[in-house]
Short mmCIF file of C-alpha atoms in Angstrom, two decimals:
data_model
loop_
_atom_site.label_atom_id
_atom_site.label_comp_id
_atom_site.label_asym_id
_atom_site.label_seq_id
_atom_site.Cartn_x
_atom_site.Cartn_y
_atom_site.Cartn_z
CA UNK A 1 145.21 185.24 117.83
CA UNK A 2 145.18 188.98 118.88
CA UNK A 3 142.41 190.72 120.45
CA UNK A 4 141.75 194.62 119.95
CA UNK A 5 139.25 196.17 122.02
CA UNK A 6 138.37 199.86 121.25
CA UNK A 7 136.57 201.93 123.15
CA UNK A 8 134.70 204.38 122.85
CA UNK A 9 132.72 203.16 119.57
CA UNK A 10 130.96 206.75 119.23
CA UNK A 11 132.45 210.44 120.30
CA UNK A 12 130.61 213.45 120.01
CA UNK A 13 133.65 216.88 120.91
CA UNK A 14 132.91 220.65 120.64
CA UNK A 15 135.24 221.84 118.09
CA UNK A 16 138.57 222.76 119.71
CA UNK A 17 137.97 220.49 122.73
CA UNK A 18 140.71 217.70 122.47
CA UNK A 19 139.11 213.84 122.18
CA UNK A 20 141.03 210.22 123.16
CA UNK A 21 140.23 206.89 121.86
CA UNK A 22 141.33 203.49 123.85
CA UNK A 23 142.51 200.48 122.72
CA UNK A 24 143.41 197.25 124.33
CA UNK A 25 145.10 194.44 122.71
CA UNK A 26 145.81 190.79 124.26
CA UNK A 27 149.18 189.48 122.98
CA UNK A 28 152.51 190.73 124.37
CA UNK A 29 154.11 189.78 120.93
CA UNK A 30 152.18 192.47 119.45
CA UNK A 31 155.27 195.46 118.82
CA UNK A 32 153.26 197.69 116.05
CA UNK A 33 150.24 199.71 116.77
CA UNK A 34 148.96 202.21 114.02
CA UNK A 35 146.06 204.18 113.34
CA UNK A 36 144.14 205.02 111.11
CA UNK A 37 141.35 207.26 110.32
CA UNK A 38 138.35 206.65 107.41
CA UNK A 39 135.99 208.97 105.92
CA UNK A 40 132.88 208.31 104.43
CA UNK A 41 133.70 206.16 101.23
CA UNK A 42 136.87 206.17 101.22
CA UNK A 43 139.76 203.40 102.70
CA UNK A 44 141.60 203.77 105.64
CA UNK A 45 144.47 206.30 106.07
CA UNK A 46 147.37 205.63 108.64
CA UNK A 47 147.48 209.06 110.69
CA UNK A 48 149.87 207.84 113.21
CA UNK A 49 151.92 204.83 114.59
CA UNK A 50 153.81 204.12 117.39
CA UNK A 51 156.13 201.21 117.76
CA UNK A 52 156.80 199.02 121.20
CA UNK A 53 159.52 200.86 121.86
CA UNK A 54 158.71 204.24 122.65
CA UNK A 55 155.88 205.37 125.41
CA UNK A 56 154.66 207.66 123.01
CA UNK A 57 154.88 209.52 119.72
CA UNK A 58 153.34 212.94 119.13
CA UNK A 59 152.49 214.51 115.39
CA UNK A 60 151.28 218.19 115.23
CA UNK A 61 147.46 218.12 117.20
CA UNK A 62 148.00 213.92 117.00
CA UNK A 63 149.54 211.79 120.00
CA UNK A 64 149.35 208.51 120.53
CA UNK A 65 151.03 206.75 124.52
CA UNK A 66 151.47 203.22 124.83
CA UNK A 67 151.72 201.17 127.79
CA UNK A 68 152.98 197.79 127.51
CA UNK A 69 152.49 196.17 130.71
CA UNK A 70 148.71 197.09 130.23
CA UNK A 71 148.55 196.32 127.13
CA UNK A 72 147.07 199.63 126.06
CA UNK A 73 147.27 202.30 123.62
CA UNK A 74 145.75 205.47 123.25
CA UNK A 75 145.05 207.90 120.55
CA UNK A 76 144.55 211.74 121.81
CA UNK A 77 143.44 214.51 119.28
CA UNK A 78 144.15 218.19 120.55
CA UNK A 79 142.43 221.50 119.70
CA UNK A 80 139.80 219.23 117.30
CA UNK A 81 138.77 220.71 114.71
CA UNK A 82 135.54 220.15 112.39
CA UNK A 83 137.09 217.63 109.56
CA UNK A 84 138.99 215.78 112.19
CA UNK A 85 135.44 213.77 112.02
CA UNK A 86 135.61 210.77 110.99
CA UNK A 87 135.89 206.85 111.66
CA UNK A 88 139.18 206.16 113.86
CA UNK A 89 140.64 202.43 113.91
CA UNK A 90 143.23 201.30 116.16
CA UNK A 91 145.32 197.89 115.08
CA UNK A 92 147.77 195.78 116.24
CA UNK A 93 150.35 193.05 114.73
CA UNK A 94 150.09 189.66 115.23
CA UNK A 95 153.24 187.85 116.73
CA UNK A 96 154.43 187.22 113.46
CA UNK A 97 154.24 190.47 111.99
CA UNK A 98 152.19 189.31 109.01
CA UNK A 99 148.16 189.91 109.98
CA UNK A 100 146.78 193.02 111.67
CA UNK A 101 143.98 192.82 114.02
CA UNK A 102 141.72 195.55 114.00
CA UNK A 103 139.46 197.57 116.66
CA UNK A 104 135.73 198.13 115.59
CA UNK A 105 136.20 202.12 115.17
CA UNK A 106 135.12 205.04 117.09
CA UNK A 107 132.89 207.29 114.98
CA UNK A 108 134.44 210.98 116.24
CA UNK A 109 131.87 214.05 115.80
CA UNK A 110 133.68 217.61 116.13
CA UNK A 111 130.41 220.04 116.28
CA UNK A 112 131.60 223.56 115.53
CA UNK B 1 149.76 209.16 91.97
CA UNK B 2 147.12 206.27 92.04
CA UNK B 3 148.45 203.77 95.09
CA UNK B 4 146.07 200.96 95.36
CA UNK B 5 143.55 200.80 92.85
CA UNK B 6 140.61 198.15 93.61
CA UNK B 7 137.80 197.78 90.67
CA UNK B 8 134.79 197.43 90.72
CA UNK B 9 133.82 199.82 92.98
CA UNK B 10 130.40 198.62 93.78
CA UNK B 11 129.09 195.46 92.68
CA UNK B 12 125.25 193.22 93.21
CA UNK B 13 125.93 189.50 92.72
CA UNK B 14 123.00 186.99 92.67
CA UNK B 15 123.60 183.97 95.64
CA UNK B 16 126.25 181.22 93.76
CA UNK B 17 127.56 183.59 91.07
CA UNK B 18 131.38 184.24 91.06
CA UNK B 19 133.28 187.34 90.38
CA UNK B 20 137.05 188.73 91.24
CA UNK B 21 137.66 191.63 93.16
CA UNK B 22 140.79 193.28 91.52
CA UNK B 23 143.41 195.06 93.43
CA UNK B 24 146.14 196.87 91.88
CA UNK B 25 149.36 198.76 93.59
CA UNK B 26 151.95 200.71 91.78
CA UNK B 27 154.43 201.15 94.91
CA UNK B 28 156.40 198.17 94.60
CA UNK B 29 155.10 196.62 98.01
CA UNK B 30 155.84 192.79 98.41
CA UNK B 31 153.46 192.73 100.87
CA UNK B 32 149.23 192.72 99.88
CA UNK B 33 146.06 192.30 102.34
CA UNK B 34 142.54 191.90 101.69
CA UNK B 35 140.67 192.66 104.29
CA UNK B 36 136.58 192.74 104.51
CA UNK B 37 134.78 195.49 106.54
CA UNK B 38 131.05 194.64 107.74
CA UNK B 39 128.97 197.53 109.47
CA UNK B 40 130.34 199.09 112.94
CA UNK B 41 133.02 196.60 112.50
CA UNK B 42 136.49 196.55 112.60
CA UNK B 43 138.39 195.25 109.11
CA UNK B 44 138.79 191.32 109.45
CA UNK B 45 141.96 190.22 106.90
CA UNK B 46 140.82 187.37 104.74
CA UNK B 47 144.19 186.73 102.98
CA UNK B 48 147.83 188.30 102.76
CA UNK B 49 150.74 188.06 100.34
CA UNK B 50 154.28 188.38 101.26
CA UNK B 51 155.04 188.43 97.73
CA UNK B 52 154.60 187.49 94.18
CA UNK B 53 154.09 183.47 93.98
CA UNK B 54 153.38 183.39 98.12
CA UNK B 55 149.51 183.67 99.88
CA UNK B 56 148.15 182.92 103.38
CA UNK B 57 145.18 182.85 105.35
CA UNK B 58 143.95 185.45 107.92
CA UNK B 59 141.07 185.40 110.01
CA UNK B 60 137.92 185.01 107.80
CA UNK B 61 139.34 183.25 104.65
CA UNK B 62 136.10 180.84 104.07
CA UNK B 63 134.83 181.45 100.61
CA UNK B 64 137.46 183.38 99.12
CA UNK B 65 140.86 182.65 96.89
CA UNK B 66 143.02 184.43 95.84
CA UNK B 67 146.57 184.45 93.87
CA UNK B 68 149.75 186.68 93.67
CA UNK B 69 151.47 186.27 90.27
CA UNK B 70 152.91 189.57 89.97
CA UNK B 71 154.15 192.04 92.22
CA UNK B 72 151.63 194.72 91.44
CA UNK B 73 148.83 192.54 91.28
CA UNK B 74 146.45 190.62 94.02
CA UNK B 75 142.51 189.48 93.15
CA UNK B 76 140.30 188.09 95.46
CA UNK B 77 137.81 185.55 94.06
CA UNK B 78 134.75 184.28 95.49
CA UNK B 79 133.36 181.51 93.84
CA UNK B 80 129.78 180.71 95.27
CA UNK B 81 128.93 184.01 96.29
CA UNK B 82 126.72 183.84 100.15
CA UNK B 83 124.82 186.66 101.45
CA UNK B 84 127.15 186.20 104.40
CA UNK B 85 129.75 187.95 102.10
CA UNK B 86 127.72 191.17 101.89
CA UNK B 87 130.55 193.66 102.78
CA UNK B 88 132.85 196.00 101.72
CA UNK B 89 136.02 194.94 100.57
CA UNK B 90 139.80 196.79 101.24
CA UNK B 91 142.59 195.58 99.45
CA UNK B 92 146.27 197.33 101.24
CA UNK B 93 149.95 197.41 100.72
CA UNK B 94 152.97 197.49 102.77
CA UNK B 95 156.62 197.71 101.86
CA UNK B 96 158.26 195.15 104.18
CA UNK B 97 161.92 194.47 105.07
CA UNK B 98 163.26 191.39 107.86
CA UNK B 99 164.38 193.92 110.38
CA UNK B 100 162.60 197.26 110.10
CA UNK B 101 159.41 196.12 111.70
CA UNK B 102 156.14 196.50 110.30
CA UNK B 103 155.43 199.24 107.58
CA UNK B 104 152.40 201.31 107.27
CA UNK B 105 149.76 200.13 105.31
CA UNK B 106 148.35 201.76 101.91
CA UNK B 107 144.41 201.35 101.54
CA UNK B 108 142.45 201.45 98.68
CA UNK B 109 138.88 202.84 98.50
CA UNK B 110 137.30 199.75 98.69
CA UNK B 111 134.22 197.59 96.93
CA UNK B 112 130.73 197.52 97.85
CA UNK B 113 129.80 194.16 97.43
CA UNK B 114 125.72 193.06 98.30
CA UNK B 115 124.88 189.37 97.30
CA UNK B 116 121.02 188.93 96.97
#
């Protein structure tokens, strides 16, 4: 099945500083990439997707670029602010469009 | 407003007790996941739904059944509850249609589930 790599697993941004989060994934099938972003308690909330496509998608302070012959995505947060912290999770489809694979999360600090 | 609902919200089972995790969405999504979430993990799906009637297994479905007899409705039972299964447990929807790719996914707030 898929693989989703995320990197990195903690982040640590003086507010208004802008922050990225990578993600790799293994299958070439994959064609959906969201993410989402979890705060304490709570499920996960989609913040952004970007479909294969498109090289990239942009929403307000929110951008994500993907790069299919890498096999990459990215997830870049401009002019952070302080409750842009929170757990970030990148995913991917499986070739059959059913299952998601998940990365294991990068915990983003913005310190005012 | 409500979305997914999933009840209980936190729960202690004693090893080789059973219980259902319920998950309720009022969106009209064909599509249900339950996924498990164990610390600085990413969410592993244990079982999906394309619709009422229709289940299949993800990653980690060991331990765990569920059904789908109604749209709204998708409960996840484990039936000799393991300590392994200490975890937190998201149920999610998606509205899916053959041709429009995948569909975001609506989370619910998750149970708290420790087995001792």
């Amino acid at each position: 099945g898929e693989n989703v790599e995320q990197h990195p697993s903690t982040l640590s941004v003086q507010e208004g500083d802008s922050a990225v989060i990578k993600c790799t994934y293994s299958d070439s099938a994959s064609n959906y990439f969201p993410w989402y972003k979890q705060e304490l308690g709570k499920g996960p909330q989609l913040i952004i997707d970007i479909r294969s496509n498109v090289g990239e998608k942009k929403d307000q302070r929110i951008a994500v670029t993907l790069n299919k012959t890498a096999k990459h995505f990215s997830l870049h947060i401009t002019e952070t602010q302080p409750e842009d912290s929170a757990v970030y999770f990148c995913a991917a489809n499986s070739n059959t469009g059913n299952q998601f694979y998940f990365g294991t999360g990068t915990s983003l600090t913005v310190i005012p | 407003n409500a979305g997914v609902t999933q009840t209980p919200k936190f729960r202690i089972l004693k090893i080789g007790q059973s219980m259902t995790l319920q998950c309720a969405q009022d969106m009209n999504h064909n599509y249900m996941y339950w996924y498990r979430q164990d610390p600085g993990m990413g969410l592993k799906l244990i079982y999906y739904s394309v619709g009422a009637g229709i289940t299949d297994k993800g990653e980690v479905p060991n331990g765990y059944n569920v059904s789908r007899s109604t749209t709204e409705d998708f409960p996840l039972r484990l039936e000799l509850a393991a300590p392994s299964q200490t975890s937190v447990y998201f149920c999610a929807s998606s509205y899916e249609l053959i041709g429009l790719g995948n569909q975001p996914q609506h989370f619910g707030d998750g149970t708290r589930l420790s087995i001792l």
